[in-house]
CSV table of C-alpha atoms and ligand atoms in Angstrom, one decimal:
chain,number,residue,atom,x,y,z
A,7,MET,CA,117.5,101.5,67.2
A,8,LEU,CA,117.4,101.3,70.9
A,9,LYS,CA,114.7,99.7,73.0
A,10,VAL,CA,112.9,102.0,75.5
A,11,LYS,CA,113.2,101.0,79.1
A,12,ASP,CA,112.0,102.6,82.2
A,13,GLY,CA,114.4,105.2,83.7
A,14,LYS,CA,115.4,105.5,87.3
A,15,LYS,CA,113.2,107.4,89.8
A,16,LYS,CA,116.1,109.7,90.7
A,17,ASP,CA,116.1,111.0,87.1
A,18,ILE,CA,112.5,112.0,86.8
A,19,GLY,CA,112.1,115.6,85.8
A,20,ARG,CA,115.7,116.1,85.0
A,21,GLY,CA,115.4,115.8,81.2
A,22,LEU,CA,117.8,112.9,81.1
A,23,VAL,CA,118.1,109.7,79.2
A,24,ARG,CA,120.6,107.1,79.9
A,25,MET,CA,122.4,104.7,77.5
A,26,ASP,CA,125.3,102.2,77.5
A,27,PRO,CA,128.5,104.2,76.8
A,28,VAL,CA,129.4,101.5,74.2
A,29,ASP,CA,126.2,102.4,72.3
A,30,MET,CA,127.1,106.1,72.6
A,31,ASP,CA,130.5,105.4,71.0
A,32,ARG,CA,128.9,103.4,68.2
A,33,LEU,CA,126.4,106.1,67.4
A,34,GLY,CA,129.0,108.9,67.6
A,35,LEU,CA,127.3,110.5,70.7
A,36,SER,CA,129.0,111.6,73.8
A,37,ASP,CA,128.2,111.8,77.5
A,38,GLY,CA,126.4,115.0,78.5
A,39,GLU,CA,125.4,115.9,74.9
A,40,ILE,CA,121.9,117.2,74.1
A,41,VAL,CA,120.0,114.8,71.8
A,42,GLU,CA,116.5,114.6,70.4
A,43,ILE,CA,114.3,111.6,70.8
A,44,LYS,CA,111.2,111.2,68.7
A,45,GLY,CA,108.1,109.1,68.8
A,46,SER,CA,104.7,110.8,68.2
A,47,ARG,CA,106.3,113.9,69.7
A,48,ARG,CA,109.9,115.0,69.9
A,49,THR,CA,111.8,116.3,72.9
A,50,PRO,CA,115.4,117.3,73.6
A,51,VAL,CA,117.1,115.5,76.5
A,52,ARG,CA,120.6,115.2,77.9
A,53,LEU,CA,122.4,112.0,77.3
A,54,LEU,CA,124.2,110.3,80.2
A,55,ALA,CA,125.8,107.0,80.8
A,56,ALA,CA,123.6,104.2,82.1
A,57,ASP,CA,124.5,102.5,85.4
A,58,HIS,CA,126.9,99.6,84.9
A,59,ASP,CA,124.1,97.0,85.5
A,60,ASP,CA,121.9,98.4,82.8
A,61,CYS,CA,124.5,98.2,80.1
A,62,GLY,CA,124.7,95.7,77.3
A,63,GLN,CA,121.0,95.6,76.6
A,64,GLY,CA,120.8,98.0,73.6
A,65,ALA,CA,118.4,100.0,75.7
A,66,LEU,CA,117.6,103.6,76.2
A,67,PHE,CA,116.4,104.5,79.7
A,68,LEU,CA,113.6,107.1,79.9
A,69,ASP,CA,111.3,108.0,82.8
A,70,GLY,CA,107.5,108.2,82.3
A,71,LEU,CA,107.5,112.0,82.0
A,72,THR,CA,110.1,111.9,79.3
A,73,ARG,CA,108.3,109.1,77.5
A,74,GLY,CA,105.2,111.3,77.4
A,75,ASN,CA,107.2,114.2,76.0
A,76,ALA,CA,108.7,112.1,73.3
A,77,GLY,CA,105.4,110.2,72.6
A,78,VAL,CA,107.0,106.8,73.0
A,79,ALA,CA,106.1,103.8,75.1
A,80,LEU,CA,108.0,101.1,77.0
A,81,ASP,CA,109.6,98.6,74.7
A,82,ASP,CA,109.4,100.9,71.6
A,83,ARG,CA,112.4,100.9,69.4
A,84,ILE,CA,113.6,104.4,68.8
A,85,SER,CA,116.6,106.3,67.4
A,86,VAL,CA,118.5,109.2,68.9
A,87,HIS,CA,119.5,112.3,66.9
A,88,LYS,CA,122.0,115.0,67.6
A,89,VAL,CA,120.3,118.4,67.8
A,90,VAL,CA,121.5,121.9,68.1
A,91,VAL,CA,119.8,123.8,70.9
A,92,ASP,CA,119.7,127.5,71.2
A,93,PHE,CA,119.5,129.2,74.6
A,94,ALA,CA,115.9,130.4,75.2
A,95,PHE,CA,115.7,134.1,75.7
A,96,GLU,CA,112.1,133.7,76.7
A,97,ILE,CA,110.1,130.8,78.0
A,98,ALA,CA,106.6,130.5,79.4
A,99,ILE,CA,105.4,127.7,81.7
A,100,ARG,CA,102.0,126.9,83.3
A,101,PRO,CA,101.4,124.8,86.4
A,102,LEU,CA,99.4,121.6,85.7
A,103,THR,CA,98.0,121.0,89.1
A,104,THR,CA,95.1,121.7,91.4
A,105,MET,CA,97.2,121.7,94.5
A,106,HIS,CA,97.4,124.9,96.5
A,107,LEU,CA,100.3,126.9,95.1
A,108,LEU,CA,101.9,129.7,97.1
A,109,GLU,CA,102.9,132.9,95.4
A,110,LYS,CA,106.4,132.0,96.5
A,111,ASP,CA,106.2,128.7,94.7
A,112,LEU,CA,105.6,130.5,91.4
A,113,ASP,CA,108.3,133.1,91.8
A,114,PRO,CA,110.0,133.1,88.4
A,115,SER,CA,113.5,133.7,89.8
A,116,GLY,CA,113.3,130.8,92.2
A,117,LEU,CA,111.9,128.5,89.4
A,118,LYS,CA,114.5,129.6,86.9
A,119,GLU,CA,117.2,128.6,89.2
A,120,LYS,CA,115.8,125.1,89.2
A,121,LEU,CA,115.2,125.0,85.5
A,122,SER,CA,118.6,126.3,84.3
A,123,GLY,CA,120.3,123.8,82.0
A,124,LEU,CA,117.1,121.9,81.2
A,125,PRO,CA,116.5,121.3,77.5
A,126,VAL,CA,112.9,121.7,76.4
A,127,ILE,CA,110.6,122.1,73.5
A,128,ASN,CA,107.2,123.8,73.4
A,129,GLY,CA,104.5,121.5,74.9
A,130,ASP,CA,106.9,119.5,77.1
A,131,ARG,CA,105.8,118.6,80.6
A,132,ILE,CA,108.4,119.3,83.3
A,133,ARG,CA,108.4,118.4,87.0
A,134,LEU,CA,109.8,120.6,89.7
A,135,VAL,CA,110.2,120.0,93.4
A,136,LEU,CA,108.7,123.0,95.2
A,137,GLY,CA,109.0,124.1,98.9
A,138,GLY,CA,108.0,121.3,101.2
A,139,GLY,CA,109.2,118.7,98.8
A,140,ARG,CA,106.1,118.7,96.7
A,141,ASP,CA,106.3,117.7,93.1
A,142,CYS,CA,104.5,120.0,90.7
A,143,ASP,CA,104.2,119.5,86.9
A,144,PHE,CA,104.3,122.4,84.5
A,145,GLN,CA,103.8,122.6,80.8
A,146,VAL,CA,106.0,124.6,78.5
A,147,THR,CA,103.5,126.9,76.7
A,148,SER,CA,105.9,128.9,74.5
A,149,THR,CA,109.6,129.4,73.9
A,150,LYS,CA,111.6,132.0,72.0
A,151,PRO,CA,113.1,131.0,69.7
A,152,GLY,CA,111.0,127.9,68.9
A,153,GLY,CA,112.3,124.4,68.5
A,154,SER,CA,114.5,122.7,71.0
A,155,VAL,CA,116.0,125.2,73.5
A,156,MET,CA,118.0,125.3,76.7
A,157,ILE,CA,116.8,127.3,79.7
A,158,SER,CA,119.6,129.5,81.0
A,159,PRO,CA,119.9,132.0,83.9
A,160,ALA,CA,119.6,134.7,81.3
A,161,SER,CA,116.2,133.4,79.9
A,162,GLU,CA,113.2,135.4,80.8
A,163,LEU,CA,110.8,133.1,82.6
A,164,ILE,CA,107.1,133.8,82.4
A,165,VAL,CA,104.9,131.8,84.8
A,166,GLU,CA,101.3,131.7,83.7
A,167,LYS,CA,98.3,131.2,86.0
A,168,PRO,CA,97.1,127.6,86.3
A,169,SER,CA,94.3,127.0,83.8
A,170,ALA,CA,90.9,126.4,85.4
A,171,GLY,CA,90.2,122.7,85.8
A,172,ALA,CA,93.8,121.8,85.1
A,173,LYS,CA,94.4,118.4,86.6
A,174,SER,CA,97.5,116.3,86.8
A,175,ASP,CA,95.9,113.0,86.1
A,176,LYS,CA,98.3,111.8,83.6
A,177,ALA,CA,98.5,108.4,85.1
A,178,THR,CA,101.3,106.0,83.9
A,179,TYR,CA,102.0,102.4,84.7
A,180,LYS,CA,104.2,103.7,87.5
A,181,ASP,CA,101.0,105.0,89.3
A,182,VAL,CA,99.5,101.5,89.5
A,183,GLY,CA,100.7,99.5,92.5
A,184,GLY,CA,100.6,95.8,93.2
A,185,LEU,CA,98.9,94.8,89.9
A,186,SER,CA,101.9,93.8,87.7
A,187,ASN,CA,100.2,90.6,86.4
A,188,GLN,CA,97.1,92.5,85.5
A,189,LEU,CA,99.0,95.3,83.8
A,190,GLN,CA,101.0,92.7,81.8
A,191,ARG,CA,97.7,91.2,80.5
A,192,ILE,CA,96.2,94.6,79.8
A,193,ARG,CA,99.2,95.6,77.9
A,194,GLU,CA,99.1,92.5,75.7
A,195,MET,CA,95.3,92.8,75.2
A,196,ILE,CA,95.0,96.6,74.6
A,197,GLU,CA,98.4,98.2,74.1
A,198,LEU,CA,99.6,95.8,71.4
A,199,PRO,CA,96.5,96.0,69.2
A,200,LEU,CA,96.3,99.8,69.6
A,201,ARG,CA,99.9,100.2,68.6
A,202,PHE,CA,100.4,97.4,66.1
A,203,PRO,CA,97.0,96.8,64.5
A,204,GLN,CA,98.7,95.6,61.2
A,205,ALA,CA,100.4,92.8,63.1
A,206,PHE,CA,97.1,91.5,64.4
A,207,LEU,CA,95.4,91.8,61.0
A,208,ARG,CA,98.3,90.0,59.4
A,209,LEU,CA,98.1,87.2,61.9
A,210,GLY,CA,94.4,86.9,61.5
A,211,VAL,CA,93.9,87.5,65.2
A,212,GLU,CA,90.9,89.7,66.2
A,213,PRO,CA,92.1,92.3,68.7
A,214,PRO,CA,89.6,92.6,71.5
A,215,LYS,CA,87.0,95.3,71.4
A,216,GLY,CA,86.0,95.1,75.0
A,217,VAL,CA,87.7,94.2,78.2
A,218,LEU,CA,85.9,93.9,81.5
A,219,LEU,CA,87.8,94.8,84.7
A,220,TYR,CA,86.1,93.6,87.8
A,221,GLY,CA,86.9,94.0,91.5
A,222,PRO,CA,85.9,95.9,94.6
A,223,PRO,CA,85.6,99.7,94.4
A,224,GLY,CA,88.9,101.7,94.8
A,225,THR,CA,91.2,98.9,93.6
A,226,GLY,CA,92.6,100.9,90.7
A,227,LYS,CA,90.4,100.0,87.7
A,228,THR,CA,90.1,103.6,86.6
A,229,VAL,CA,93.8,104.3,87.1
A,230,ILE,CA,94.7,101.2,85.0
A,231,ALA,CA,92.4,102.4,82.1
A,232,LYS,CA,93.9,105.9,82.3
A,233,ALA,CA,97.4,104.6,82.4
A,234,VAL,CA,97.0,102.4,79.3
A,235,ALA,CA,95.5,105.4,77.5
A,236,ASN,CA,98.4,107.7,78.4
A,237,GLU,CA,101.1,105.2,77.8
A,238,THR,CA,99.7,104.4,74.3
A,239,ASP,CA,98.9,108.0,73.6
A,240,ALA,CA,95.3,107.0,73.0
A,241,TRP,CA,92.4,109.4,73.3
A,242,PHE,CA,90.6,108.7,76.6
A,243,THR,CA,86.9,109.2,77.4
A,244,HIS,CA,85.2,108.3,80.6
A,245,ILE,CA,81.5,107.7,81.2
A,246,SER,CA,79.7,106.0,84.0
A,247,GLY,CA,76.7,103.7,83.9
A,248,PRO,CA,74.6,105.7,86.3
A,249,GLU,CA,75.4,108.9,84.4
A,250,ILE,CA,74.0,107.4,81.2
A,251,ILE,CA,70.9,106.0,82.8
A,252,GLY,CA,70.1,109.2,84.5
A,253,LYS,CA,69.2,110.9,81.2
A,254,TYR,CA,65.8,111.6,79.9
A,255,TYR,CA,64.0,109.3,77.4
A,256,GLY,CA,66.1,108.8,74.3
A,257,GLU,CA,69.0,110.8,75.7
A,258,SER,CA,70.8,107.9,77.1
A,259,GLU,CA,71.3,106.2,73.7
A,260,GLN,CA,72.1,109.5,72.1
A,261,ARG,CA,74.8,110.1,74.7
A,262,LEU,CA,76.3,106.7,74.1
A,263,ARG,CA,76.3,107.2,70.3
A,264,GLU,CA,78.1,110.5,70.9
A,265,VAL,CA,80.7,108.9,73.0
A,266,PHE,CA,81.5,106.3,70.4
A,267,GLU,CA,81.5,108.8,67.5
A,268,GLU,CA,83.9,111.0,69.4
A,269,ALA,CA,86.1,108.1,70.1
A,270,GLN,CA,86.0,107.1,66.4
A,271,ALA,CA,87.0,110.6,65.4
A,272,HIS,CA,90.0,110.6,67.7
A,273,ALA,CA,91.1,106.9,67.3
A,274,PRO,CA,93.1,105.2,68.6
A,275,SER,CA,90.9,105.6,71.6
A,276,ILE,CA,89.9,104.0,74.9
A,277,ILE,CA,86.3,104.3,76.1
A,278,PHE,CA,86.1,103.7,79.8
A,279,ILE,CA,82.6,102.8,81.1
A,280,ASP,CA,82.6,102.8,84.9
A,281,GLU,CA,79.9,100.9,86.8
A,282,ILE,CA,78.6,99.2,83.7
A,283,ASP,CA,76.4,97.1,85.9
A,284,ALA,CA,74.1,100.1,86.2
A,285,ILE,CA,73.3,100.0,82.5
A,286,ALA,CA,73.6,96.3,81.8
A,287,PRO,CA,72.0,94.2,84.5
A,288,LYS,CA,70.8,90.7,83.5
A,289,ARG,CA,67.8,91.0,81.3
A,290,GLU,CA,65.7,88.7,83.4
A,291,GLU,CA,66.3,91.2,86.2
A,292,MET,CA,64.9,94.0,84.2
A,293,GLY,CA,61.2,94.2,84.8
A,294,GLY,CA,58.8,96.4,82.9
A,295,GLU,CA,60.2,99.5,84.6
A,296,LYS,CA,63.7,98.7,83.4
A,297,GLN,CA,62.9,99.7,79.8
A,298,VAL,CA,65.7,102.3,79.8
A,299,GLU,CA,68.4,99.7,80.6
A,300,ARG,CA,67.0,97.4,78.0
A,301,ARG,CA,67.3,100.1,75.3
A,302,VAL,CA,70.7,101.2,76.5
A,303,VAL,CA,72.1,97.7,76.4
A,304,ALA,CA,70.8,97.2,72.9
A,305,GLN,CA,72.4,100.5,71.8
A,306,LEU,CA,75.7,99.6,73.5
A,307,LEU,CA,75.7,96.1,71.8
A,308,ALA,CA,74.9,97.7,68.4
A,309,LEU,CA,77.7,100.2,68.8
A,310,MET,CA,80.3,97.6,69.8
A,311,ASP,CA,79.2,95.3,67.0
A,312,GLY,CA,79.7,98.2,64.6
A,313,LEU,CA,83.2,98.9,65.7
A,314,GLN,CA,85.6,97.9,63.0
A,315,ALA,CA,87.8,95.0,64.2
A,316,ARG,CA,91.0,97.0,63.9
A,317,GLY,CA,91.8,97.3,67.5
A,318,GLN,CA,91.8,101.1,67.2
A,319,ILE,CA,89.0,101.6,69.7
A,320,VAL,CA,88.9,99.6,72.9
A,321,VAL,CA,86.1,99.7,75.4
A,322,ILE,CA,87.1,99.0,78.9
A,323,ALA,CA,84.3,98.5,81.3
A,324,ALA,CA,84.5,98.3,85.1
A,325,THR,CA,82.2,96.6,87.5
A,326,ASN,CA,82.2,95.4,91.1
A,327,LEU,CA,79.7,92.7,90.3
A,328,PRO,CA,80.6,90.7,87.1
A,329,ASN,CA,77.9,88.1,87.7
A,330,THR,CA,75.1,90.6,87.5
A,331,LEU,CA,75.9,91.6,83.9
A,332,ASP,CA,73.7,90.9,81.0
A,333,PRO,CA,75.4,87.8,79.4
A,334,ALA,CA,74.8,89.2,75.9
A,335,LEU,CA,77.5,91.7,76.8
A,336,ARG,CA,80.0,89.0,77.5
A,337,ARG,CA,79.7,87.2,74.1
A,338,PRO,CA,82.6,87.0,71.7
A,339,GLY,CA,83.3,90.3,70.0
A,340,ARG,CA,82.0,92.2,73.0
A,341,PHE,CA,83.4,92.2,76.5
A,342,ASP,CA,85.0,88.8,75.9
A,343,ARG,CA,88.1,89.4,78.0
A,344,GLU,CA,88.0,89.7,81.7
A,345,ILE,CA,90.6,90.7,84.3
A,346,ALA,CA,90.1,90.5,88.0
A,347,VAL,CA,91.4,93.5,90.0
A,348,PRO,CA,91.7,92.1,93.5
A,349,ILE,CA,92.2,93.7,96.9
A,350,PRO,CA,96.0,94.2,97.3
A,351,ASP,CA,98.1,91.9,99.4
A,352,ARG,CA,100.9,93.1,101.7
A,353,ARG,CA,103.4,93.7,98.9
A,354,GLY,CA,100.7,95.4,96.8
A,355,ARG,CA,99.9,97.7,99.7
A,356,GLU,CA,103.5,98.5,100.1
A,357,GLU,CA,103.8,99.4,96.4
A,358,ILE,CA,100.7,101.5,96.5
A,359,LEU,CA,101.9,103.3,99.7
A,360,GLN,CA,105.1,104.1,97.9
A,361,ILE,CA,103.2,105.6,95.0
A,362,HIS,CA,101.0,107.8,97.1
A,363,THR,CA,103.8,109.1,99.4
A,364,ARG,CA,106.1,109.8,96.4
A,365,GLY,CA,105.8,113.5,96.6
A,366,MET,CA,105.6,113.7,100.4
A,367,PRO,CA,108.5,114.7,102.6
A,368,LEU,CA,108.6,111.6,104.8
A,369,ALA,CA,110.6,111.5,108.0
A,370,ARG,CA,113.2,108.8,108.4
A,371,ASP,CA,111.2,106.8,110.9
A,372,VAL,CA,108.4,106.2,108.4
A,373,ASP,CA,108.3,102.5,107.8
A,374,LEU,CA,106.0,101.8,104.8
A,375,ILE,CA,106.5,98.0,105.1
A,376,ARG,CA,105.2,98.1,108.6
A,377,ILE,CA,102.2,100.2,107.5
A,378,ALA,CA,101.5,97.7,104.7
A,379,GLU,CA,101.5,94.9,107.3
A,380,VAL,CA,98.9,96.5,109.5
A,381,THR,CA,96.5,97.7,106.7
A,382,HIS,CA,95.1,94.3,105.8
A,383,GLY,CA,91.9,94.8,103.7
A,384,PHE,CA,92.8,98.3,102.6
A,385,VAL,CA,92.3,99.0,98.9
A,386,GLY,CA,94.3,101.5,96.9
A,387,ALA,CA,91.8,104.3,97.5
A,388,ASP,CA,92.0,103.6,101.3
A,389,LEU,CA,95.8,103.7,101.2
A,390,GLU,CA,95.8,107.0,99.3
A,391,ALA,CA,93.4,108.4,101.8
A,392,LEU,CA,95.6,107.2,104.7
A,393,ALA,CA,98.6,109.0,103.2
A,394,LYS,CA,96.6,112.2,102.8
A,395,GLU,CA,95.3,111.9,106.4
A,396,ALA,CA,98.9,111.5,107.7
A,397,ALA,CA,99.8,114.6,105.8
A,398,MET,CA,96.9,116.4,107.5
A,399,ALA,CA,98.0,115.1,110.9
A,400,ALA,CA,101.5,116.6,110.2
A,401,LEU,CA,99.9,119.9,109.2
A,402,ARG,CA,97.8,119.9,112.4
A,403,GLY,CA,101.1,119.5,114.3
A,404,ILE,CA,102.3,122.9,113.2
A,405,MET,CA,98.8,124.5,113.3
A,406,PRO,CA,99.5,126.9,116.2
A,407,SER,CA,101.9,128.7,113.9
A,408,ILE,CA,99.5,129.1,111.0
A,409,ASP,CA,98.1,132.5,110.8
A,410,PHE,CA,94.4,132.0,109.8
A,411,GLU,CA,94.0,135.7,109.0
A,412,ASP,CA,96.6,135.4,106.4
A,413,PHE,CA,95.7,131.8,105.5
A,414,GLN,CA,99.2,130.8,104.5
A,415,VAL,CA,101.7,128.5,106.0
A,416,PRO,CA,104.9,130.3,106.7
A,417,TYR,CA,107.4,129.3,104.0
A,418,ASP,CA,110.1,128.2,106.5
A,419,HIS,CA,107.6,125.8,108.0
A,420,LEU,CA,106.8,124.3,104.6
A,421,ARG,CA,110.4,123.7,103.9
A,422,THR,CA,111.1,121.9,107.1
A,423,MET,CA,107.8,120.1,107.4
A,424,GLU,CA,107.9,116.3,107.5
A,425,ILE,CA,105.4,113.5,107.9
A,426,ASP,CA,106.5,111.0,110.5
A,427,MET,CA,105.4,107.6,111.7
A,428,LYS,CA,103.3,109.2,114.5
A,429,ASN,CA,101.3,111.0,111.9
A,430,PHE,CA,100.6,107.7,110.1
A,431,THR,CA,99.6,106.0,113.4
A,432,ALA,CA,97.2,108.9,114.1
A,433,ALA,CA,95.8,108.6,110.6
A,434,LEU,CA,95.2,104.8,111.1
A,435,ARG,CA,93.2,105.5,114.2
A,436,GLU,CA,90.8,107.8,112.2
B,15,ADP,P1,88.2,101.9,90.9
B,15,ADP,O1,88.1,102.4,89.5
B,15,ADP,O2,88.7,100.4,91.0
B,15,ADP,O3,87.0,102.1,91.8
B,15,ADP,P2,90.1,103.9,91.1
B,15,ADP,O4,91.0,103.5,90.0
B,15,ADP,O5,89.2,105.0,90.8
B,15,ADP,O6,89.3,102.7,91.6
B,15,ADP,O7,91.0,104.3,92.4
B,15,ADP,C1,90.6,105.3,93.3
B,15,ADP,C2,91.9,106.0,93.8
B,15,ADP,O8,92.6,105.1,94.6
B,15,ADP,C3,92.7,106.4,92.7
B,15,ADP,O9,92.7,107.8,92.6
B,15,ADP,C4,94.1,105.9,93.0
B,15,ADP,O10,94.9,107.0,93.3
B,15,ADP,C5,94.0,105.0,94.2
B,15,ADP,N1,94.3,103.6,93.8
B,15,ADP,C6,93.4,102.6,93.8
B,15,ADP,N2,94.1,101.4,93.4
B,15,ADP,C7,95.4,101.8,93.3
B,15,ADP,C8,96.5,101.0,92.9
B,15,ADP,N3,96.5,99.7,92.7
B,15,ADP,N4,97.7,101.6,92.8
B,15,ADP,C9,97.8,103.0,93.1
B,15,ADP,N5,96.7,103.7,93.4
B,15,ADP,C10,95.5,103.1,93.5
């Protein structure tokens, strides 16, 4: 058994895992061989030697995308099996993104060139770099034959239309910047009980049912909740306080009950309640007209008390204002763990900027450290907006050559387009 560790950025989307050559020898595997790794899913990957510094740890290095395909999480112990892969004679993929895709981006012959040699299985998620350096994720929707296959230049590639509402919001821990302490605590509190409920039962420790994340808007509370759900393969459902309150008489409680029932049916699950302060203000602050809130809080408490203490359903609630919450919600067995999600410091801002410029073609002069220094007070959402604004500034730079009639950016422009420091400075002035 080898311990799962995070792979290198450069390997993302290449269907690779890395391992100490000594372990390879021991397991009778060889460099470059296709193997299958298996957690709650299985996926074929190509085995390569790990960098020298990574050897001697009994570890297997997988990037987040591959971990998702195999259904394994960091620190899991997994085994690696040899597998025979056939060449695919047909394979269908579908883009998983809402970004604007050009017809040229989806041209099967161009994509096939990039995909040749990649081992996949139906349902895998794959990542390709398209024109302009943009990352785009696709899902494999069918292969012939079935099972683990290798894409070859002779495979027929079918590119399906993006499905309506498709979103690439599969956040992983890598998408959360500057909050490593918080993530560490969240993983202990939520990931461990979700994944090893027996261990908690055996030790007689009650896994938490509710965790309260508090901090200013846009600091990453939602991203954290989604990342934990994805990394643990838990079902994720998201409701917001104002949305529940906005219902008609009796409907609010009904909606809450439905959410909990659904989560129970799909356990292990994470229920994320955003802006919980809207449904659960302190009772003394609820006058006569606050009857709805009163009933909704009572319902929420009843539902949480009714959750079996198996750690298989965790309710994560987020608020900007922890002190305005009904104290009944913070008693033991309810939201009894709290994690502050602060405004990022300089290092945090740098990490967040790196995350949000990941798929962007940055010019060499772009100095993210410098940008992090001058963006004091910016939260994650602001930094994300800044990166997008810089991209828009770059686009405006080539505007004269965009043909509005045709509404497409010439492909050559896309290929050579870059975002430079001037674009960021312009974005900062906005
Ligand atoms: P909150 O739930 O705290 O109001 P969100 O998690 O919804 O904030 O964040 C809003 C957006 O800002 C997200 O889409 C995310 O991309 C970005 N963001 C916020 N905080 C971070 C962070 N710490 N790391 C990376 N991205 C972040």
